[in-house]
Amino acid sequence: EIVMTQSPATLSVSPGERATLSCRASQSVSSNLAWYQQKPGQAPRLLIYGASTRATGIPARFSGSGSGTEFTLTISSLQSEDFAVYYCQQYNNWLPITFGQGTRLEIK
Amino acid sequence: EVQLVESGGGLVQPGGSLRLSCAASGFTFSSYEMNWVRQAPGKGLEWVSYISSSGSTIYYADSVKGRFTISRDNAKNSLYLQMNSLRAEDTAVYYCARTSGYDSDFDYWGQGTLVTVSS
């Protein structure tokens, strides 16, 4: 099983500033990595797939980078609606597909 | 508009059974692979099961293998999860999620249905 480790667990950032979230895989997942945003009481929403491609309708302030085992989600100029929990997911190895434990992005 | 609507959750005793359904609309259901993903209260996301577009290929997480059965009815645009021998640790919100047609990420999710296993 590929273990996905996200850091930090909680990130405190002021509105308008940049947030950088990290995700590390226990073995290479190539670029088969997605990022999701989840707000309280809501389903996860796809932000990024293929490590760096924004999903339909996702604002340009969200960007993803990395390949292999190290990945980053960057949110430039945080908006109030961006404060949420973010999960990375690898889909390189399907048995099983695995998610990181999440990073909570909170208002500083 | 793509919509996935889960139903069938509720309170069940340990050892009991429950069948979840996911009604799909707004896309050609028979062309897409589907999944179940769960989230225990206050916890992260856990992939549970996958089914191919035709239903011929199925995968399960080890934690549910032998107890849960995924299935689909393409004529009814519906996905199912039969859950038997339920345990307290199966308590979670269960989401159905569509595998993207471009890649293998999950591009659409339902709102989820809560399953509580408790005596």
Tab-separated table of N, CA and C in Angstrom, chain A residues 32 34 36 38 41-44 46 49-50 87 89 91 94-97 99 101, chain B residues 35 37 39 43-47 50 59 95 99 103-107 109-111:
chain	number	residue	atom	x	y	z
A	32	ASN	N	0.332	10.611	-11.056
A	32	ASN	CA	-1.020	10.148	-10.782
A	32	ASN	C	-1.482	10.575	-9.395
A	34	ALA	N	-3.988	13.547	-7.227
A	34	ALA	CA	-5.055	14.550	-7.242
A	34	ALA	C	-5.106	15.259	-5.897
A	36	TYR	N	-7.955	17.432	-3.431
A	36	TYR	CA	-9.366	17.699	-3.180
A	36	TYR	C	-9.496	18.719	-2.050
A	38	GLN	N	-12.271	19.982	0.897
A	38	GLN	CA	-13.498	19.611	1.583
A	38	GLN	C	-13.836	20.637	2.648
A	41	GLY	N	-19.280	19.538	6.329
A	41	GLY	CA	-20.602	19.099	5.913
A	41	GLY	C	-20.766	18.920	4.418
A	42	GLN	N	-19.675	19.054	3.669
A	42	GLN	CA	-19.756	18.919	2.220
A	42	GLN	C	-18.908	17.750	1.728
A	43	ALA	N	-19.205	17.333	0.521
A	43	ALA	CA	-18.394	16.316	-0.133
A	43	ALA	C	-17.079	16.919	-0.608
A	44	PRO	N	-16.064	16.106	-0.782
A	44	PRO	CA	-14.824	16.610	-1.379
A	44	PRO	C	-15.072	17.121	-2.789
A	46	LEU	N	-12.939	18.045	-6.411
A	46	LEU	CA	-11.673	17.884	-7.135
A	46	LEU	C	-11.113	19.248	-7.510
A	49	TYR	N	-5.791	17.372	-10.876
A	49	TYR	CA	-5.502	15.987	-11.220
A	49	TYR	C	-4.240	15.950	-12.076
A	50	GLY	N	-3.682	14.772	-12.222
A	50	GLY	CA	-2.429	14.668	-12.952
A	50	GLY	C	-1.332	15.522	-12.350
A	87	TYR	N	-7.018	17.331	0.783
A	87	TYR	CA	-6.515	15.964	0.739
A	87	TYR	C	-5.793	15.723	-0.578
A	89	GLN	N	-4.452	12.511	-3.086
A	89	GLN	CA	-4.847	11.134	-3.396
A	89	GLN	C	-3.942	10.604	-4.488
A	91	TYR	N	-3.481	7.682	-7.386
A	91	TYR	CA	-4.231	6.671	-8.123
A	91	TYR	C	-3.311	5.942	-9.095
A	94	TRP	N	-3.891	0.992	-7.787
A	94	TRP	CA	-5.315	0.968	-7.445
A	94	TRP	C	-5.661	0.063	-6.279
A	95	LEU	N	-4.763	-0.754	-5.871
A	95	LEU	CA	-5.096	-1.662	-4.790
A	95	LEU	C	-4.183	-1.447	-3.592
A	96	PRO	N	-4.495	-0.505	-2.697
A	96	PRO	CA	-5.685	0.338	-2.840
A	96	PRO	C	-5.342	1.765	-3.289
A	97	ILE	N	-6.319	2.495	-3.746
A	97	ILE	CA	-6.179	3.945	-3.884
A	97	ILE	C	-6.045	4.507	-2.473
A	99	PHE	N	-5.449	8.035	0.209
A	99	PHE	CA	-5.505	9.474	0.452
A	99	PHE	C	-4.528	9.838	1.564
A	101	GLN	N	-3.798	12.203	4.966
A	101	GLN	CA	-4.643	12.394	6.145
A	101	GLN	C	-5.281	13.774	6.191
B	35	ASN	N	-16.998	4.499	-7.804
B	35	ASN	CA	-16.355	4.121	-6.554
B	35	ASN	C	-17.242	4.447	-5.351
B	37	VAL	N	-16.405	5.729	-1.412
B	37	VAL	CA	-15.387	6.256	-0.510
B	37	VAL	C	-16.096	6.593	0.799
B	39	GLN	N	-15.912	8.149	5.024
B	39	GLN	CA	-15.226	9.076	5.923
B	39	GLN	C	-15.823	8.905	7.317
B	43	LYS	N	-12.660	12.111	10.662
B	43	LYS	CA	-11.465	11.467	10.094
B	43	LYS	C	-11.312	11.795	8.611
B	44	GLY	N	-10.293	11.189	7.998
B	44	GLY	CA	-10.013	11.424	6.594
B	44	GLY	C	-10.799	10.500	5.677
B	45	LEU	N	-10.423	10.527	4.407
B	45	LEU	CA	-11.113	9.772	3.368
B	45	LEU	C	-10.497	8.391	3.199
B	46	GLU	N	-11.344	7.396	3.025
B	46	GLU	CA	-10.890	6.022	2.809
B	46	GLU	C	-11.630	5.439	1.609
B	47	TRP	N	-10.882	5.070	0.576
B	47	TRP	CA	-11.479	4.398	-0.575
B	47	TRP	C	-11.968	3.021	-0.149
B	50	TYR	N	-14.373	-0.178	-5.975
B	50	TYR	CA	-14.388	0.294	-7.369
B	50	TYR	C	-15.127	-0.711	-8.229
B	59	TYR	N	-12.941	-4.026	-7.387
B	59	TYR	CA	-11.894	-4.032	-6.386
B	59	TYR	C	-12.482	-3.625	-5.035
B	95	TYR	N	-19.690	8.010	0.450
B	95	TYR	CA	-19.851	8.798	-0.770
B	95	TYR	C	-19.708	7.895	-1.988
B	99	THR	N	-15.191	8.079	-11.346
B	99	THR	CA	-13.831	8.163	-11.878
B	99	THR	C	-13.872	9.000	-13.137
B	103	ASP	N	-8.695	10.864	-16.531
B	103	ASP	CA	-7.652	10.289	-15.697
B	103	ASP	C	-8.355	9.399	-14.680
B	104	SER	N	-7.689	9.002	-13.633
B	104	SER	CA	-8.337	8.108	-12.668
B	104	SER	C	-8.638	8.785	-11.349
B	105	ASP	N	-8.667	10.118	-11.372
B	105	ASP	CA	-9.114	10.843	-10.196
B	105	ASP	C	-10.627	10.730	-10.087
B	106	PHE	N	-11.189	11.289	-9.009
B	106	PHE	CA	-12.633	11.231	-8.781
B	106	PHE	C	-13.213	12.625	-9.016
B	107	ASP	N	-13.859	12.823	-10.166
B	107	ASP	CA	-14.221	14.178	-10.546
B	107	ASP	C	-15.576	14.643	-10.015
B	109	TRP	N	-18.616	13.821	-6.863
B	109	TRP	CA	-18.962	13.113	-5.637
B	109	TRP	C	-20.413	13.411	-5.271
B	110	GLY	N	-21.065	12.421	-4.679
B	110	GLY	CA	-22.362	12.685	-4.094
B	110	GLY	C	-22.215	13.384	-2.754
B	111	GLN	N	-23.320	13.722	-2.131
B	111	GLN	CA	-23.302	14.412	-0.851
B	111	GLN	C	-23.117	13.461	0.317
